[in-house]
Coordinates of C-alpha atoms in Angstrom, one line a residue:
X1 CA 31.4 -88.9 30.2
X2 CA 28.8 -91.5 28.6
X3 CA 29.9 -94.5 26.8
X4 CA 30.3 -93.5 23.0
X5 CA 33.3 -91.1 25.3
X6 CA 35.0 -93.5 26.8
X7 CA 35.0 -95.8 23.5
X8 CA 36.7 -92.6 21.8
X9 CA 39.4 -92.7 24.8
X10 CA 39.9 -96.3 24.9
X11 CA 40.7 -96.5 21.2
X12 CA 43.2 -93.2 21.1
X13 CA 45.1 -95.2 24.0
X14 CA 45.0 -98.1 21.7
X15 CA 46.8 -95.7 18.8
X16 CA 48.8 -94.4 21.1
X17 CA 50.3 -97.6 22.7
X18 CA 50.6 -99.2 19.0
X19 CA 53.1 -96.2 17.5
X20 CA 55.2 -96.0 20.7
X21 CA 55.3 -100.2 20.6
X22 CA 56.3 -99.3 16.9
X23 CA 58.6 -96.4 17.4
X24 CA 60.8 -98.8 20.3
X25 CA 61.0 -100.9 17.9
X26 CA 62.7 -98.8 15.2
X27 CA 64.8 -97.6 18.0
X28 CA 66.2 -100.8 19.3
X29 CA 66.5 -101.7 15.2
X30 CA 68.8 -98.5 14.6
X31 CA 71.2 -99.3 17.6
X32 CA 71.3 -102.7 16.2
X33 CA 72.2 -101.8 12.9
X34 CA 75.0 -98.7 14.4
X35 CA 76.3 -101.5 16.4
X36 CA 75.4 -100.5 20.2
X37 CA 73.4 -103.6 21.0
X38 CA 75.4 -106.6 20.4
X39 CA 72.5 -109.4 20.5
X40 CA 69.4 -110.6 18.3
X41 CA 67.8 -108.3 16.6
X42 CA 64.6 -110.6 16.7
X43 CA 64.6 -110.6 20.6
X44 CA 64.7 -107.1 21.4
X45 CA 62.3 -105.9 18.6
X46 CA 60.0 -109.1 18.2
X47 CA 57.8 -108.4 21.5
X48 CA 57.3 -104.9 21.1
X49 CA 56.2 -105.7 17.1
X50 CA 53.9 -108.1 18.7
X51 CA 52.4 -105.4 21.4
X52 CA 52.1 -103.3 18.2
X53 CA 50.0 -105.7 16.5
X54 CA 47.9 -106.0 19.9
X55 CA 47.5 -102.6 20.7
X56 CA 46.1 -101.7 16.5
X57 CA 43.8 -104.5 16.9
X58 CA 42.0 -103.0 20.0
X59 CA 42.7 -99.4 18.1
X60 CA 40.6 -100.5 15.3
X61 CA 38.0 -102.9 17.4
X62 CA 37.0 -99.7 19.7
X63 CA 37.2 -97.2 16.4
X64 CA 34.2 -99.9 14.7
X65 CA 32.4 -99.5 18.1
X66 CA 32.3 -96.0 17.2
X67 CA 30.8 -96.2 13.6
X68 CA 27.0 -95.6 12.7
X69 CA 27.3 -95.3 16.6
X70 CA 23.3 -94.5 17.4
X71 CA 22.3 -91.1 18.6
X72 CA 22.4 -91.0 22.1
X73 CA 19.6 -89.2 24.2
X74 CA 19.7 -88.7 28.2
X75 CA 16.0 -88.8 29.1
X76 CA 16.7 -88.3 33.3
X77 CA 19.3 -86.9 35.2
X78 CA 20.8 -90.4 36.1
X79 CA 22.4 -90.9 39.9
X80 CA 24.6 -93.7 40.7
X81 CA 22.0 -94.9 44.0
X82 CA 18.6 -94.2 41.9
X83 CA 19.6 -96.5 38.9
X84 CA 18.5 -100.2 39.1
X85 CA 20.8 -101.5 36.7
X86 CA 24.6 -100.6 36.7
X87 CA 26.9 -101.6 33.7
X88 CA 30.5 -102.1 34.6
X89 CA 33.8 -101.4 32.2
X90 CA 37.3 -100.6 32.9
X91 CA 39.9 -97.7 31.6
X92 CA 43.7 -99.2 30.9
X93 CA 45.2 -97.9 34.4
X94 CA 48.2 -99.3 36.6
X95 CA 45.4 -100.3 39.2
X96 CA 42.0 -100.6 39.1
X97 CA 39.5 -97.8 37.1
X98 CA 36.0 -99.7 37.4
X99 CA 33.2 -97.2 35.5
X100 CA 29.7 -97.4 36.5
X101 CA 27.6 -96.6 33.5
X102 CA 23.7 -96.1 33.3
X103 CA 21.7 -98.2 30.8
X104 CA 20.9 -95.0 29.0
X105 CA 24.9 -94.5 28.5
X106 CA 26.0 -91.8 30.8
X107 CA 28.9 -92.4 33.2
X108 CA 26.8 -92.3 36.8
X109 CA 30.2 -93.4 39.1
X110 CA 33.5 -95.0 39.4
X111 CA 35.8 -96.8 41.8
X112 CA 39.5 -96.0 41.1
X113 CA 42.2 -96.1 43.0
X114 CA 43.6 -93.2 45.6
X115 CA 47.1 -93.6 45.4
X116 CA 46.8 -94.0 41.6
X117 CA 51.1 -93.2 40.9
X118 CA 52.9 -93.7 37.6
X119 CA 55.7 -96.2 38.8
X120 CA 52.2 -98.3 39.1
X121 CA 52.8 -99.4 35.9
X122 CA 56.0 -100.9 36.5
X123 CA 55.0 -103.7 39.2
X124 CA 54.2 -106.7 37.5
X125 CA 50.2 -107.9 37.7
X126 CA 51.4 -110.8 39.7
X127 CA 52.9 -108.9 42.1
X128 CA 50.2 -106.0 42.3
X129 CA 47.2 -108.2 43.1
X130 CA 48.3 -109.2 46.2
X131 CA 49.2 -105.6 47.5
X132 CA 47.0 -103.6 49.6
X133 CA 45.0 -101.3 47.9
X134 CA 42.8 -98.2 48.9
X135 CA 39.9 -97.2 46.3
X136 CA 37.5 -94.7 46.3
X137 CA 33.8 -95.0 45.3
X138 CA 32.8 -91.6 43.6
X139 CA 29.2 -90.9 42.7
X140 CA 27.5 -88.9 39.7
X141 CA 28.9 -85.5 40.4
X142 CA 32.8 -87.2 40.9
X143 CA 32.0 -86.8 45.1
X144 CA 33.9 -89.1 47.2
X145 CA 31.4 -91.5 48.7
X146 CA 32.9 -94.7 50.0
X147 CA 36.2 -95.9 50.4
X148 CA 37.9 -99.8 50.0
X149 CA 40.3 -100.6 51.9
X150 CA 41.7 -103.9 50.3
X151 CA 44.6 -105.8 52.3
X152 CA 47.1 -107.4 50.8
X153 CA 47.9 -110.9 50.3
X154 CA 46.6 -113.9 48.8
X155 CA 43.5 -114.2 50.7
X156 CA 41.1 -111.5 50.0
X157 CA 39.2 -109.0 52.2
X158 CA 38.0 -105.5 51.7
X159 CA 36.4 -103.0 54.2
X160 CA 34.0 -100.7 53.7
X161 CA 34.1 -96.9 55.3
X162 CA 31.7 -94.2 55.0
X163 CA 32.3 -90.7 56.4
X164 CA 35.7 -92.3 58.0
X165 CA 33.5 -95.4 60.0
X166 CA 33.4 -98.7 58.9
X167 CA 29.9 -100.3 57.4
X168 CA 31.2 -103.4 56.5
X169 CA 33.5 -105.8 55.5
X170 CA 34.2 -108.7 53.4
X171 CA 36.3 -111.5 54.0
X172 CA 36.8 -114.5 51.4
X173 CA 36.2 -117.8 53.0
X174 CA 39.7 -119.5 52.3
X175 CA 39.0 -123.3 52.8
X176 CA 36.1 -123.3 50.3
X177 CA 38.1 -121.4 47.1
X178 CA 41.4 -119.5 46.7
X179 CA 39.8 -117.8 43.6
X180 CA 36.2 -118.1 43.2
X181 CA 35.9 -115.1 45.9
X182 CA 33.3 -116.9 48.3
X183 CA 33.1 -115.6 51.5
X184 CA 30.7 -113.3 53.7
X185 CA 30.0 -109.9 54.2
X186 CA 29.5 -108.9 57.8
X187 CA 28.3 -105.2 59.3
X188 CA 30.1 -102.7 61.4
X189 CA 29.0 -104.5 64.6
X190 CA 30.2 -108.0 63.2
X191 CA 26.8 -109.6 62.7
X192 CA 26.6 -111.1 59.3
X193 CA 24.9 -109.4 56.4
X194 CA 25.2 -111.2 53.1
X195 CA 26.6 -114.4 51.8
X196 CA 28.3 -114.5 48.6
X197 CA 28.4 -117.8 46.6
X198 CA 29.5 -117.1 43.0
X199 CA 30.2 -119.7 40.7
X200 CA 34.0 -120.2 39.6
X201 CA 34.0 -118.1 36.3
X202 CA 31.9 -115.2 37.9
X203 CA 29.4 -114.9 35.3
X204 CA 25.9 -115.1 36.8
X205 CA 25.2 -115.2 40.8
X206 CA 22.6 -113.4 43.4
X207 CA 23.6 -111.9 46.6
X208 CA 21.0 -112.2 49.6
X209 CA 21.0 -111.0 53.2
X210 CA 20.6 -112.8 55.9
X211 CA 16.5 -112.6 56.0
X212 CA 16.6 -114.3 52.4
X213 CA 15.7 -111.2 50.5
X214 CA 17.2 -110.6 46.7
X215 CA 19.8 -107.3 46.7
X216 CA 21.4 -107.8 43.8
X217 CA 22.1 -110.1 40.6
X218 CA 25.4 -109.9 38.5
X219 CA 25.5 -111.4 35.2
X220 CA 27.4 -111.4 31.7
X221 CA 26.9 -112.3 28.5
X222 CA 23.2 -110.9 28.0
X223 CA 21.8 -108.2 28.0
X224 CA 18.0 -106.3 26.5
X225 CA 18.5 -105.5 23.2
X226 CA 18.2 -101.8 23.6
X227 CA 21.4 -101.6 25.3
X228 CA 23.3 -103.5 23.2
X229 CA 23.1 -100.9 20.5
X230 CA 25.3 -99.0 22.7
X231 CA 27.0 -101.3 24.5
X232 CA 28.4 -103.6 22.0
X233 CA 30.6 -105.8 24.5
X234 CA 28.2 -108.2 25.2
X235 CA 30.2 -109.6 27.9
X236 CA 29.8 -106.3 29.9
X237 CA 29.3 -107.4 33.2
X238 CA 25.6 -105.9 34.8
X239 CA 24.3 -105.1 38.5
X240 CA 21.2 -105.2 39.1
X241 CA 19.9 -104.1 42.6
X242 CA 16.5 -105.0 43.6
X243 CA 13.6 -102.7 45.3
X244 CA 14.4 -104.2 48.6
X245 CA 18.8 -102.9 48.3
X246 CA 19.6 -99.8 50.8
X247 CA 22.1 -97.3 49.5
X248 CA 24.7 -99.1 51.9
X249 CA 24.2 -102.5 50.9
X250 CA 24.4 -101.1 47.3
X251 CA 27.8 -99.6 48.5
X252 CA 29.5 -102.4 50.4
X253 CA 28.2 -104.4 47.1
X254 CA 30.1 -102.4 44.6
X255 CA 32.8 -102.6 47.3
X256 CA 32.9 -106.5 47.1
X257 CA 33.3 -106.4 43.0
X258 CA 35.8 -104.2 43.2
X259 CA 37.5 -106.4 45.4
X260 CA 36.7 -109.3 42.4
X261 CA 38.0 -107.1 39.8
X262 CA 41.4 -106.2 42.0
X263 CA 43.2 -109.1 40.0
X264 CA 41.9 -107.7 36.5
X265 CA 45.0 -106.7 34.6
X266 CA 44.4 -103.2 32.4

């Protein structure tokens, strides 16, 4: 997959979602006017006219994405761990479907969830957040690399496995923020191993270990002009790992946004 892809998938959905809002519509319409529903026509019909008008928006927002779209050429084979910069969106799921693109465009990982079941859809967001959750990091070639194993409940931790044994683990430091997901990351012996201080709208931040040394900077809302002719949300969130990031700290990073982006409603 590479990014003009996924906008072609994201605005079917939106068509999709729009003429079945739509078509429940006229349903509920018809067995007002036969008679089988004895209430307001208004209140059964109104909210799924409204979803309608939601869902075409996005339809035709992703559909202008794709026009005079600019040709797209993959210089290198990109791989999720060999890519300095990683651009994060999302696919409309019950759960949590984080993709990991390239700055070139091609799709180089994802983080989705394993127990990905329909009846997902049917639990309420406020509900679903604070269930436990376990996702699965998958590289360039759709391998299984990491898992997250999120546990439920208000206050938020995640643990990172490898090959079945535990690397790290995050847990969000309660006293300081309920929301603002400030806590520390520790390694499979306990010691700690990075500190994460974002600010309350997680937009721009830096995670260090414990020696002081850079691993990573998130930001949105900028990014080089190059990419923007492809990727044309400019609030696209981006990771970018420094020279001195290990493929596990890399891994138990992606880990801890996932755990951020738990609460995102798709």
């Amino acid at each position: 997959m590479d990014i003009r892809t996924y906008y072609n998938q994201i605005a079917k959905m939106c068509f999709y979602a729009a003429w079945t809002c739509t078509g429940l519509a006229f349903l509920f319409f018809i067995l007002k006017v036969m008679k089988v529903l004895d209430t307001n026509v208004f209140f059964i019909t109104g909210p799924f006219i409204l979803l309608s008008i939601f869902h075409f928006i996005g339809y035709r927002i992703y559909e202008n994405r794709l026009i005079n779209f600019p040709e797209m050429v993959v210089q290198k084979n990109s791989n999720l761990f060999k890519e300095e910069n990683l651009l994060v969106t999302f696919l409309p799921a019950p759960t949590l479907r984080m993709l990991l693109f390239a700055p070139n465009g091609k799709l180089v990982g994802e983080v989705r969830d394993q127990n990905m079941k329909w009846y997902l859809w049917l639990i309420p967001s406020v509900l679903s957040i604070i269930l436990p959750k376990k996702y699965g990091l998958y590289g360039t070639d759709g391998e299984l690399v990491a898992e997250y194993n999120l546990r439920g409940g208000i206050k938020q931790g995640v643990t990172m496995i490898v090959n079945g044994e535990v690397i790290g683990c995050f847990r969000q430091t309660y006293k300081e923020s309920l929301f603002s997901f400030k806590g520390e990351i520790r390694g499979q012996n306990g010691s700690e191993w990075m500190t994460v201080n974002p600010n309350n709208f997680f937009t721009n931040f830096e995670i260090k270990n414990q020696a002081g040394a850079n691993l990573v900077t998130f930001q949105k809302g900028w990014m080089p002009r190059e990419w923007s002719t492809i990727f044309k949300e400019l609030n696209t969130p981006i990771l970018t790992f420094h020279s001195s990031a290990k493929i596990n700290d890399k891994i138990v990073v992606l880990g801890y946004v996932a755990s951020v982006y738990n609460h995102r409603s798709n």
